JSON list of C-alpha atoms in Angstrom, two decimals:
[
{"chain": "A", "resi": 465, "resn": "MET", "atom": "CA", "xyz": [-140.64, 30.07, 22.77]},
{"chain": "A", "resi": 466, "resn": "GLU", "atom": "CA", "xyz": [-137.50, 29.53, 20.72]},
{"chain": "A", "resi": 467, "resn": "PRO", "atom": "CA", "xyz": [-135.01, 27.02, 22.09]},
{"chain": "A", "resi": 468, "resn": "THR", "atom": "CA", "xyz": [-132.02, 28.46, 23.86]},
{"chain": "A", "resi": 469, "resn": "SER", "atom": "CA", "xyz": [-128.78, 28.17, 21.94]},
{"chain": "A", "resi": 470, "resn": "THR", "atom": "CA", "xyz": [-126.02, 26.38, 23.78]},
{"chain": "A", "resi": 471, "resn": "SER", "atom": "CA", "xyz": [-123.64, 29.08, 22.53]},
{"chain": "A", "resi": 472, "resn": "ALA", "atom": "CA", "xyz": [-125.64, 31.84, 24.23]},
{"chain": "A", "resi": 473, "resn": "PRO", "atom": "CA", "xyz": [-123.97, 33.63, 27.16]},
{"chain": "A", "resi": 474, "resn": "ALA", "atom": "CA", "xyz": [-124.42, 31.79, 30.45]},
{"chain": "A", "resi": 475, "resn": "TYR", "atom": "CA", "xyz": [-123.93, 34.45, 33.11]},
{"chain": "A", "resi": 476, "resn": "PRO", "atom": "CA", "xyz": [-124.01, 33.87, 36.87]},
{"chain": "A", "resi": 477, "resn": "ARG", "atom": "CA", "xyz": [-127.06, 35.19, 38.69]},
{"chain": "A", "resi": 478, "resn": "ALA", "atom": "CA", "xyz": [-124.91, 37.71, 40.53]},
{"chain": "A", "resi": 479, "resn": "VAL", "atom": "CA", "xyz": [-121.41, 39.14, 40.38]},
{"chain": "A", "resi": 480, "resn": "LEU", "atom": "CA", "xyz": [-119.77, 40.44, 43.54]},
{"chain": "A", "resi": 481, "resn": "PHE", "atom": "CA", "xyz": [-116.82, 42.85, 43.35]},
{"chain": "A", "resi": 482, "resn": "ASP", "atom": "CA", "xyz": [-114.00, 43.97, 45.51]},
{"chain": "A", "resi": 483, "resn": "LEU", "atom": "CA", "xyz": [-114.15, 47.73, 45.15]},
{"chain": "A", "resi": 484, "resn": "LEU", "atom": "CA", "xyz": [-110.96, 49.53, 46.12]},
{"chain": "A", "resi": 485, "resn": "THR", "atom": "CA", "xyz": [-108.55, 47.40, 44.07]},
{"chain": "A", "resi": 486, "resn": "ALA", "atom": "CA", "xyz": [-110.63, 45.43, 41.56]},
{"chain": "A", "resi": 487, "resn": "LEU", "atom": "CA", "xyz": [-112.67, 48.35, 40.22]},
{"chain": "A", "resi": 488, "resn": "LEU", "atom": "CA", "xyz": [-110.99, 51.51, 41.52]},
{"chain": "A", "resi": 489, "resn": "ASP", "atom": "CA", "xyz": [-107.35, 52.52, 41.27]},
{"chain": "A", "resi": 490, "resn": "SER", "atom": "CA", "xyz": [-106.85, 53.29, 44.94]},
{"chain": "A", "resi": 491, "resn": "TRP", "atom": "CA", "xyz": [-103.10, 52.67, 44.55]},
{"chain": "A", "resi": 492, "resn": "THR", "atom": "CA", "xyz": [-102.59, 56.00, 42.78]},
{"chain": "A", "resi": 493, "resn": "VAL", "atom": "CA", "xyz": [-104.45, 58.00, 45.43]},
{"chain": "A", "resi": 494, "resn": "TRP", "atom": "CA", "xyz": [-102.68, 56.26, 48.33]},
{"chain": "A", "resi": 495, "resn": "ASN", "atom": "CA", "xyz": [-99.29, 56.91, 46.70]},
{"chain": "A", "resi": 496, "resn": "ALA", "atom": "CA", "xyz": [-100.09, 60.58, 46.12]},
{"chain": "A", "resi": 497, "resn": "ALA", "atom": "CA", "xyz": [-101.21, 61.02, 49.73]},
{"chain": "A", "resi": 498, "resn": "ALA", "atom": "CA", "xyz": [-98.01, 59.34, 50.95]},
{"chain": "A", "resi": 499, "resn": "GLY", "atom": "CA", "xyz": [-95.75, 61.42, 48.73]},
{"chain": "A", "resi": 500, "resn": "SER", "atom": "CA", "xyz": [-94.26, 58.59, 46.67]},
{"chain": "A", "resi": 501, "resn": "GLU", "atom": "CA", "xyz": [-95.03, 55.15, 45.30]},
{"chain": "A", "resi": 502, "resn": "GLU", "atom": "CA", "xyz": [-92.55, 53.51, 47.69]},
{"chain": "A", "resi": 503, "resn": "GLN", "atom": "CA", "xyz": [-94.09, 55.14, 50.76]},
{"chain": "A", "resi": 504, "resn": "GLY", "atom": "CA", "xyz": [-97.60, 54.56, 49.49]},
{"chain": "A", "resi": 505, "resn": "ARG", "atom": "CA", "xyz": [-97.01, 50.84, 48.98]},
{"chain": "A", "resi": 506, "resn": "ALA", "atom": "CA", "xyz": [-95.45, 50.46, 52.42]},
{"chain": "A", "resi": 507, "resn": "TRP", "atom": "CA", "xyz": [-98.39, 52.28, 54.00]},
{"chain": "A", "resi": 508, "resn": "ARG", "atom": "CA", "xyz": [-100.89, 50.23, 52.03]},
{"chain": "A", "resi": 509, "resn": "ALA", "atom": "CA", "xyz": [-99.12, 46.97, 52.93]},
{"chain": "A", "resi": 510, "resn": "ARG", "atom": "CA", "xyz": [-99.24, 47.82, 56.63]},
{"chain": "A", "resi": 511, "resn": "TYR", "atom": "CA", "xyz": [-102.91, 48.78, 56.39]},
{"chain": "A", "resi": 512, "resn": "LEU", "atom": "CA", "xyz": [-103.67, 45.44, 54.71]},
{"chain": "A", "resi": 513, "resn": "GLN", "atom": "CA", "xyz": [-101.83, 43.62, 57.50]},
{"chain": "A", "resi": 514, "resn": "LEU", "atom": "CA", "xyz": [-103.99, 45.39, 60.06]},
{"chain": "A", "resi": 515, "resn": "THR", "atom": "CA", "xyz": [-107.32, 44.79, 58.33]},
{"chain": "A", "resi": 516, "resn": "TYR", "atom": "CA", "xyz": [-106.66, 41.19, 57.34]},
{"chain": "A", "resi": 517, "resn": "GLY", "atom": "CA", "xyz": [-105.22, 40.48, 60.78]},
{"chain": "A", "resi": 518, "resn": "CYS", "atom": "CA", "xyz": [-107.85, 42.02, 63.03]},
{"chain": "A", "resi": 519, "resn": "GLY", "atom": "CA", "xyz": [-110.86, 40.07, 61.76]},
{"chain": "A", "resi": 520, "resn": "ALA", "atom": "CA", "xyz": [-113.63, 41.74, 63.78]},
{"chain": "A", "resi": 521, "resn": "TYR", "atom": "CA", "xyz": [-114.28, 45.27, 62.57]},
{"chain": "A", "resi": 522, "resn": "GLU", "atom": "CA", "xyz": [-112.28, 48.13, 63.97]},
{"chain": "A", "resi": 523, "resn": "PRO", "atom": "CA", "xyz": [-112.90, 51.62, 62.57]},
{"chain": "A", "resi": 524, "resn": "TYR", "atom": "CA", "xyz": [-111.44, 51.72, 59.08]},
{"chain": "A", "resi": 525, "resn": "GLU", "atom": "CA", "xyz": [-110.27, 55.30, 59.33]},
{"chain": "A", "resi": 526, "resn": "GLU", "atom": "CA", "xyz": [-108.35, 54.50, 62.53]},
{"chain": "A", "resi": 527, "resn": "LEU", "atom": "CA", "xyz": [-106.60, 51.55, 60.90]},
{"chain": "A", "resi": 528, "resn": "VAL", "atom": "CA", "xyz": [-105.55, 53.79, 58.01]},
{"chain": "A", "resi": 529, "resn": "ARG", "atom": "CA", "xyz": [-104.15, 56.34, 60.49]},
{"chain": "A", "resi": 530, "resn": "ARG", "atom": "CA", "xyz": [-102.41, 53.61, 62.51]},
{"chain": "A", "resi": 531, "resn": "ALA", "atom": "CA", "xyz": [-100.80, 52.20, 59.36]},
{"chain": "A", "resi": 532, "resn": "ALA", "atom": "CA", "xyz": [-99.54, 55.68, 58.45]},
{"chain": "A", "resi": 533, "resn": "ARG", "atom": "CA", "xyz": [-97.96, 56.10, 61.89]},
{"chain": "A", "resi": 534, "resn": "ASP", "atom": "CA", "xyz": [-96.42, 52.62, 61.74]},
{"chain": "A", "resi": 535, "resn": "THR", "atom": "CA", "xyz": [-94.72, 53.42, 58.43]},
{"chain": "A", "resi": 536, "resn": "GLY", "atom": "CA", "xyz": [-93.45, 56.84, 59.51]},
{"chain": "A", "resi": 537, "resn": "LEU", "atom": "CA", "xyz": [-95.89, 58.99, 57.57]},
{"chain": "A", "resi": 538, "resn": "PRO", "atom": "CA", "xyz": [-97.20, 62.30, 58.92]},
{"chain": "A", "resi": 539, "resn": "ALA", "atom": "CA", "xyz": [-100.79, 62.75, 60.10]},
{"chain": "A", "resi": 540, "resn": "SER", "atom": "CA", "xyz": [-101.41, 64.77, 56.94]},
{"chain": "A", "resi": 541, "resn": "ALA", "atom": "CA", "xyz": [-101.21, 61.60, 54.78]},
{"chain": "A", "resi": 542, "resn": "PRO", "atom": "CA", "xyz": [-104.52, 60.03, 55.93]},
{"chain": "A", "resi": 543, "resn": "VAL", "atom": "CA", "xyz": [-106.14, 63.46, 55.74]},
{"chain": "A", "resi": 544, "resn": "ALA", "atom": "CA", "xyz": [-104.98, 63.83, 52.12]},
{"chain": "A", "resi": 545, "resn": "LEU", "atom": "CA", "xyz": [-106.25, 60.33, 51.32]},
{"chain": "A", "resi": 546, "resn": "GLU", "atom": "CA", "xyz": [-109.74, 61.11, 52.54]},
{"chain": "A", "resi": 547, "resn": "ASP", "atom": "CA", "xyz": [-109.72, 64.57, 50.93]},
{"chain": "A", "resi": 548, "resn": "ASN", "atom": "CA", "xyz": [-109.13, 62.86, 47.57]},
{"chain": "A", "resi": 549, "resn": "TRP", "atom": "CA", "xyz": [-111.52, 59.94, 48.16]},
{"chain": "A", "resi": 550, "resn": "ASN", "atom": "CA", "xyz": [-114.00, 61.21, 45.58]},
{"chain": "A", "resi": 551, "resn": "ARG", "atom": "CA", "xyz": [-111.18, 61.25, 43.01]},
{"chain": "A", "resi": 552, "resn": "LEU", "atom": "CA", "xyz": [-110.53, 57.50, 43.14]},
{"chain": "A", "resi": 553, "resn": "PRO", "atom": "CA", "xyz": [-110.32, 56.68, 39.41]},
{"chain": "A", "resi": 554, "resn": "PRO", "atom": "CA", "xyz": [-111.97, 53.55, 37.97]},
{"chain": "A", "resi": 555, "resn": "TRP", "atom": "CA", "xyz": [-109.60, 51.17, 36.25]},
{"chain": "A", "resi": 556, "resn": "ASP", "atom": "CA", "xyz": [-109.80, 51.06, 32.45]},
{"chain": "A", "resi": 557, "resn": "GLY", "atom": "CA", "xyz": [-112.74, 48.92, 31.44]},
{"chain": "A", "resi": 558, "resn": "ALA", "atom": "CA", "xyz": [-114.41, 48.86, 34.87]},
{"chain": "A", "resi": 559, "resn": "ARG", "atom": "CA", "xyz": [-117.48, 50.91, 33.93]},
{"chain": "A", "resi": 560, "resn": "GLU", "atom": "CA", "xyz": [-117.76, 49.08, 30.62]},
{"chain": "A", "resi": 561, "resn": "LEU", "atom": "CA", "xyz": [-117.72, 45.71, 32.39]},
{"chain": "A", "resi": 562, "resn": "LEU", "atom": "CA", "xyz": [-120.45, 46.77, 34.81]},
{"chain": "A", "resi": 563, "resn": "GLY", "atom": "CA", "xyz": [-122.54, 48.15, 31.96]},
{"chain": "A", "resi": 564, "resn": "ALA", "atom": "CA", "xyz": [-122.24, 44.89, 30.03]},
{"chain": "A", "resi": 565, "resn": "LEU", "atom": "CA", "xyz": [-123.25, 42.83, 33.08]},
{"chain": "A", "resi": 566, "resn": "ARG", "atom": "CA", "xyz": [-126.09, 45.04, 34.29]},
{"chain": "A", "resi": 567, "resn": "PRO", "atom": "CA", "xyz": [-128.80, 43.55, 31.99]},
{"chain": "A", "resi": 568, "resn": "HIS", "atom": "CA", "xyz": [-127.87, 39.98, 32.94]},
{"chain": "A", "resi": 569, "resn": "CYS", "atom": "CA", "xyz": [-126.71, 39.84, 36.58]},
{"chain": "A", "resi": 570, "resn": "LYS", "atom": "CA", "xyz": [-127.31, 41.30, 39.99]},
{"chain": "A", "resi": 571, "resn": "LEU", "atom": "CA", "xyz": [-124.29, 43.40, 40.98]},
{"chain": "A", "resi": 572, "resn": "ALA", "atom": "CA", "xyz": [-122.81, 43.85, 44.44]},
{"chain": "A", "resi": 573, "resn": "VAL", "atom": "CA", "xyz": [-119.82, 45.32, 46.24]},
{"chain": "A", "resi": 574, "resn": "VAL", "atom": "CA", "xyz": [-118.05, 43.63, 49.16]},
{"chain": "A", "resi": 575, "resn": "THR", "atom": "CA", "xyz": [-115.40, 46.02, 50.46]},
{"chain": "A", "resi": 576, "resn": "ASN", "atom": "CA", "xyz": [-113.09, 46.44, 53.44]},
{"chain": "A", "resi": 577, "resn": "CYS", "atom": "CA", "xyz": [-114.16, 49.93, 54.32]},
{"chain": "A", "resi": 578, "resn": "SER", "atom": "CA", "xyz": [-116.35, 51.99, 56.60]},
{"chain": "A", "resi": 579, "resn": "ARG", "atom": "CA", "xyz": [-119.98, 52.44, 55.54]},
{"chain": "A", "resi": 580, "resn": "ARG", "atom": "CA", "xyz": [-119.37, 56.16, 55.00]},
{"chain": "A", "resi": 581, "resn": "LEU", "atom": "CA", "xyz": [-116.36, 55.82, 52.69]},
{"chain": "A", "resi": 582, "resn": "GLY", "atom": "CA", "xyz": [-117.54, 52.59, 51.07]},
{"chain": "A", "resi": 583, "resn": "THR", "atom": "CA", "xyz": [-120.79, 54.18, 49.98]},
{"chain": "A", "resi": 584, "resn": "ARG", "atom": "CA", "xyz": [-118.94, 57.16, 48.53]},
{"chain": "A", "resi": 585, "resn": "ALA", "atom": "CA", "xyz": [-116.50, 54.96, 46.64]},
{"chain": "A", "resi": 586, "resn": "ALA", "atom": "CA", "xyz": [-119.23, 52.69, 45.27]},
{"chain": "A", "resi": 587, "resn": "ALA", "atom": "CA", "xyz": [-121.07, 55.72, 43.90]},
{"chain": "A", "resi": 588, "resn": "LEU", "atom": "CA", "xyz": [-118.02, 56.63, 41.79]},
{"chain": "A", "resi": 589, "resn": "MET", "atom": "CA", "xyz": [-118.74, 53.67, 39.51]},
{"chain": "A", "resi": 590, "resn": "GLY", "atom": "CA", "xyz": [-121.96, 55.27, 38.24]},
{"chain": "A", "resi": 591, "resn": "ILE", "atom": "CA", "xyz": [-123.95, 52.03, 38.57]},
{"chain": "A", "resi": 592, "resn": "ASP", "atom": "CA", "xyz": [-127.13, 51.26, 40.48]},
{"chain": "A", "resi": 593, "resn": "TRP", "atom": "CA", "xyz": [-125.76, 48.55, 42.76]},
{"chain": "A", "resi": 594, "resn": "ASP", "atom": "CA", "xyz": [-128.14, 45.90, 44.02]},
{"chain": "A", "resi": 595, "resn": "VAL", "atom": "CA", "xyz": [-126.14, 45.52, 47.23]},
{"chain": "A", "resi": 596, "resn": "VAL", "atom": "CA", "xyz": [-123.18, 47.29, 48.84]},
{"chain": "A", "resi": 597, "resn": "VAL", "atom": "CA", "xyz": [-121.67, 45.52, 51.86]},
{"chain": "A", "resi": 598, "resn": "THR", "atom": "CA", "xyz": [-118.89, 47.16, 53.86]},
{"chain": "A", "resi": 599, "resn": "SER", "atom": "CA", "xyz": [-116.85, 45.49, 56.58]},
{"chain": "A", "resi": 600, "resn": "GLU", "atom": "CA", "xyz": [-118.42, 47.91, 59.05]},
{"chain": "A", "resi": 601, "resn": "GLU", "atom": "CA", "xyz": [-121.90, 46.57, 58.29]},
{"chain": "A", "resi": 602, "resn": "ALA", "atom": "CA", "xyz": [-120.74, 42.96, 58.31]},
{"chain": "A", "resi": 603, "resn": "GLY", "atom": "CA", "xyz": [-118.82, 43.44, 61.56]},
{"chain": "A", "resi": 604, "resn": "PHE", "atom": "CA", "xyz": [-115.74, 41.76, 60.10]},
{"chain": "A", "resi": 605, "resn": "TYR", "atom": "CA", "xyz": [-113.05, 42.48, 57.56]},
{"chain": "A", "resi": 606, "resn": "LYS", "atom": "CA", "xyz": [-112.47, 40.25, 54.56]},
{"chain": "A", "resi": 607, "resn": "PRO", "atom": "CA", "xyz": [-111.27, 37.56, 54.12]},
{"chain": "A", "resi": 608, "resn": "ASP", "atom": "CA", "xyz": [-113.57, 36.52, 56.97]},
{"chain": "A", "resi": 609, "resn": "PRO", "atom": "CA", "xyz": [-116.48, 34.75, 55.19]},
{"chain": "A", "resi": 610, "resn": "ARG", "atom": "CA", "xyz": [-119.17, 36.93, 56.79]},
{"chain": "A", "resi": 611, "resn": "PRO", "atom": "CA", "xyz": [-119.00, 39.97, 54.47]},
{"chain": "A", "resi": 612, "resn": "TYR", "atom": "CA", "xyz": [-119.33, 37.73, 51.38]},
{"chain": "A", "resi": 613, "resn": "ARG", "atom": "CA", "xyz": [-122.18, 35.78, 52.95]},
{"chain": "A", "resi": 614, "resn": "MET", "atom": "CA", "xyz": [-124.00, 38.97, 53.93]},
{"chain": "A", "resi": 615, "resn": "ALA", "atom": "CA", "xyz": [-123.90, 40.14, 50.31]},
{"chain": "A", "resi": 616, "resn": "LEU", "atom": "CA", "xyz": [-125.21, 36.79, 49.03]},
{"chain": "A", "resi": 617, "resn": "GLU", "atom": "CA", "xyz": [-128.01, 36.79, 51.59]},
{"chain": "A", "resi": 618, "resn": "ARG", "atom": "CA", "xyz": [-129.06, 40.32, 50.64]},
{"chain": "A", "resi": 619, "resn": "LEU", "atom": "CA", "xyz": [-128.98, 39.38, 46.97]},
{"chain": "A", "resi": 620, "resn": "GLY", "atom": "CA", "xyz": [-130.97, 36.20, 47.60]},
{"chain": "A", "resi": 621, "resn": "VAL", "atom": "CA", "xyz": [-128.41, 34.18, 45.63]},
{"chain": "A", "resi": 622, "resn": "GLN", "atom": "CA", "xyz": [-126.52, 31.00, 46.51]},
{"chain": "A", "resi": 623, "resn": "ALA", "atom": "CA", "xyz": [-122.73, 31.03, 46.30]},
{"chain": "A", "resi": 624, "resn": "ARG", "atom": "CA", "xyz": [-122.77, 28.42, 43.53]},
{"chain": "A", "resi": 625, "resn": "ASP", "atom": "CA", "xyz": [-124.79, 30.84, 41.36]},
{"chain": "A", "resi": 626, "resn": "ALA", "atom": "CA", "xyz": [-122.51, 33.84, 41.91]},
{"chain": "A", "resi": 627, "resn": "ALA", "atom": "CA", "xyz": [-119.03, 34.95, 40.93]},
{"chain": "A", "resi": 628, "resn": "PHE", "atom": "CA", "xyz": [-116.52, 37.21, 42.65]},
{"chain": "A", "resi": 629, "resn": "VAL", "atom": "CA", "xyz": [-114.09, 39.64, 41.02]},
{"chain": "A", "resi": 630, "resn": "ALA", "atom": "CA", "xyz": [-111.20, 40.16, 43.42]},
{"chain": "A", "resi": 631, "resn": "GLY", "atom": "CA", "xyz": [-108.55, 42.84, 43.56]},
{"chain": "A", "resi": 632, "resn": "SER", "atom": "CA", "xyz": [-106.44, 41.26, 46.30]},
{"chain": "A", "resi": 633, "resn": "GLY", "atom": "CA", "xyz": [-105.04, 37.78, 46.60]},
{"chain": "A", "resi": 634, "resn": "TYR", "atom": "CA", "xyz": [-106.27, 37.68, 50.19]},
{"chain": "A", "resi": 635, "resn": "ASP", "atom": "CA", "xyz": [-109.84, 37.60, 48.91]},
{"chain": "A", "resi": 636, "resn": "MET", "atom": "CA", "xyz": [-109.15, 34.03, 47.80]},
{"chain": "A", "resi": 637, "resn": "PHE", "atom": "CA", "xyz": [-109.19, 32.84, 51.40]},
{"chain": "A", "resi": 638, "resn": "GLY", "atom": "CA", "xyz": [-112.72, 34.16, 51.85]},
{"chain": "A", "resi": 639, "resn": "THR", "atom": "CA", "xyz": [-114.15, 33.20, 48.50]},
{"chain": "A", "resi": 640, "resn": "ALA", "atom": "CA", "xyz": [-112.82, 29.66, 48.85]},
{"chain": "A", "resi": 641, "resn": "ALA", "atom": "CA", "xyz": [-114.45, 29.37, 52.27]},
{"chain": "A", "resi": 642, "resn": "VAL", "atom": "CA", "xyz": [-117.79, 30.56, 50.90]},
{"chain": "A", "resi": 643, "resn": "GLY", "atom": "CA", "xyz": [-117.63, 28.64, 47.62]},
{"chain": "A", "resi": 644, "resn": "LEU", "atom": "CA", "xyz": [-117.46, 31.62, 45.24]},
{"chain": "A", "resi": 645, "resn": "ARG", "atom": "CA", "xyz": [-115.71, 31.07, 41.92]},
{"chain": "A", "resi": 646, "resn": "THR", "atom": "CA", "xyz": [-113.26, 33.93, 41.56]},
{"chain": "A", "resi": 647, "resn": "PHE", "atom": "CA", "xyz": [-111.60, 36.06, 38.89]},
{"chain": "A", "resi": 648, "resn": "TRP", "atom": "CA", "xyz": [-108.56, 37.95, 40.20]},
{"chain": "A", "resi": 649, "resn": "HIS", "atom": "CA", "xyz": [-107.94, 41.34, 38.63]},
{"chain": "A", "resi": 650, "resn": "ASN", "atom": "CA", "xyz": [-104.27, 41.32, 39.59]},
{"chain": "A", "resi": 651, "resn": "ARG", "atom": "CA", "xyz": [-103.42, 44.73, 38.22]},
{"chain": "A", "resi": 652, "resn": "VAL", "atom": "CA", "xyz": [-100.02, 45.21, 39.82]},
{"chain": "A", "resi": 653, "resn": "GLY", "atom": "CA", "xyz": [-98.79, 41.61, 39.57]},
{"chain": "A", "resi": 654, "resn": "LEU", "atom": "CA", "xyz": [-98.91, 40.58, 43.22]},
{"chain": "A", "resi": 655, "resn": "ALA", "atom": "CA", "xyz": [-97.99, 37.07, 44.31]},
{"chain": "A", "resi": 656, "resn": "LEU", "atom": "CA", "xyz": [-100.76, 34.81, 45.59]},
{"chain": "A", "resi": 657, "resn": "PRO", "atom": "CA", "xyz": [-100.56, 34.77, 49.39]},
{"chain": "A", "resi": 658, "resn": "GLN", "atom": "CA", "xyz": [-99.14, 31.58, 50.86]},
{"chain": "A", "resi": 659, "resn": "GLY", "atom": "CA", "xyz": [-101.89, 29.07, 51.55]},
{"chain": "A", "resi": 660, "resn": "ALA", "atom": "CA", "xyz": [-104.52, 30.83, 49.42]},
{"chain": "A", "resi": 661, "resn": "THR", "atom": "CA", "xyz": [-106.57, 28.88, 46.88]},
{"chain": "A", "resi": 662, "resn": "ALA", "atom": "CA", "xyz": [-105.70, 29.88, 43.32]},
{"chain": "A", "resi": 663, "resn": "PRO", "atom": "CA", "xyz": [-108.45, 31.82, 41.53]},
{"chain": "A", "resi": 664, "resn": "GLU", "atom": "CA", "xyz": [-110.28, 30.19, 38.64]},
{"chain": "A", "resi": 665, "resn": "ALA", "atom": "CA", "xyz": [-108.93, 32.93, 36.36]},
{"chain": "A", "resi": 666, "resn": "GLN", "atom": "CA", "xyz": [-106.73, 35.99, 36.68]},
{"chain": "A", "resi": 667, "resn": "ALA", "atom": "CA", "xyz": [-105.43, 38.79, 34.50]},
{"chain": "A", "resi": 668, "resn": "ALA", "atom": "CA", "xyz": [-103.71, 42.16, 34.76]},
{"chain": "A", "resi": 669, "resn": "THR", "atom": "CA", "xyz": [-106.75, 43.87, 33.21]},
{"chain": "A", "resi": 670, "resn": "LEU", "atom": "CA", "xyz": [-110.51, 43.53, 33.49]},
{"chain": "A", "resi": 671, "resn": "GLU", "atom": "CA", "xyz": [-110.98, 42.73, 29.80]},
{"chain": "A", "resi": 672, "resn": "PRO", "atom": "CA", "xyz": [-110.90, 38.91, 30.22]},
{"chain": "A", "resi": 673, "resn": "ALA", "atom": "CA", "xyz": [-113.46, 39.04, 33.03]},
{"chain": "A", "resi": 674, "resn": "LEU", "atom": "CA", "xyz": [-116.45, 39.46, 30.70]},
{"chain": "A", "resi": 675, "resn": "PRO", "atom": "CA", "xyz": [-115.90, 36.31, 28.57]},
{"chain": "A", "resi": 676, "resn": "TRP", "atom": "CA", "xyz": [-115.19, 34.38, 31.77]},
{"chain": "A", "resi": 677, "resn": "LEU", "atom": "CA", "xyz": [-118.49, 35.53, 33.24]},
{"chain": "A", "resi": 678, "resn": "GLN", "atom": "CA", "xyz": [-120.36, 34.94, 29.98]},
{"chain": "A", "resi": 679, "resn": "SER", "atom": "CA", "xyz": [-119.29, 31.30, 30.05]},
{"chain": "A", "resi": 680, "resn": "PHE", "atom": "CA", "xyz": [-119.84, 30.88, 33.80]},
{"chain": "A", "resi": 681, "resn": "ASN", "atom": "CA", "xyz": [-122.67, 28.36, 33.41]},
{"chain": "A", "resi": 682, "resn": "ALA", "atom": "CA", "xyz": [-121.73, 27.09, 29.98]},
{"chain": "A", "resi": 683, "resn": "GLY", "atom": "CA", "xyz": [-121.40, 23.48, 31.11]},
{"chain": "A", "resi": 684, "resn": "ALA", "atom": "CA", "xyz": [-124.79, 23.51, 32.80]},
{"chain": "A", "resi": 685, "resn": "ALA", "atom": "CA", "xyz": [-126.43, 25.19, 29.80]},
{"chain": "A", "resi": 686, "resn": "ALA", "atom": "CA", "xyz": [-124.99, 22.63, 27.38]},
{"chain": "A", "resi": 687, "resn": "SER", "atom": "CA", "xyz": [-126.27, 19.71, 29.46]},
{"chain": "A", "resi": 688, "resn": "ARG", "atom": "CA", "xyz": [-129.88, 20.91, 29.40]}
]
């Protein structure tokens, strides 16, 4: 067997992904359902407050409807969101990143969603996921550590051997608690939530995620 080059890629054993903001452009679909970007962002912000605040799982679809009511949107807005669920567009580079990782890493989704809608959204990426964990299955919404831990257990991988690609700054609370090194795909330039641990890397696109993941274990590889 030829010796391994220290310059060879050193991927993690598994990469876990937030789905609805890290890989899919759910912002556009929420805004369209709300009728404008301003209304869509307000609705989305209220929904995030509800999910991140409730902890233990409450039906996702009900939280979306409650957030719409709280921000003055008609009942037709959540209906339009679900009607267009299968049109959630992947961010530029998302499918390419998954395709590049597939030969080297186990791939998983950890998403704040119902099992029904989470499964549908995950299928839009066109990848054979090793694990898909929704907050409904875990019984808790992120950033509670339990959804991340459920994914790691199902993958059979320790946190130190896995990476997380986040779409929300709130994920940093959960990944820090579990010990997952994190890349934040901060597409819309959000501020890191107060008290959250900074990610190891962040960018407005997914392009820098691949070199970061390729060098994930570079220090360990060089010391062998």
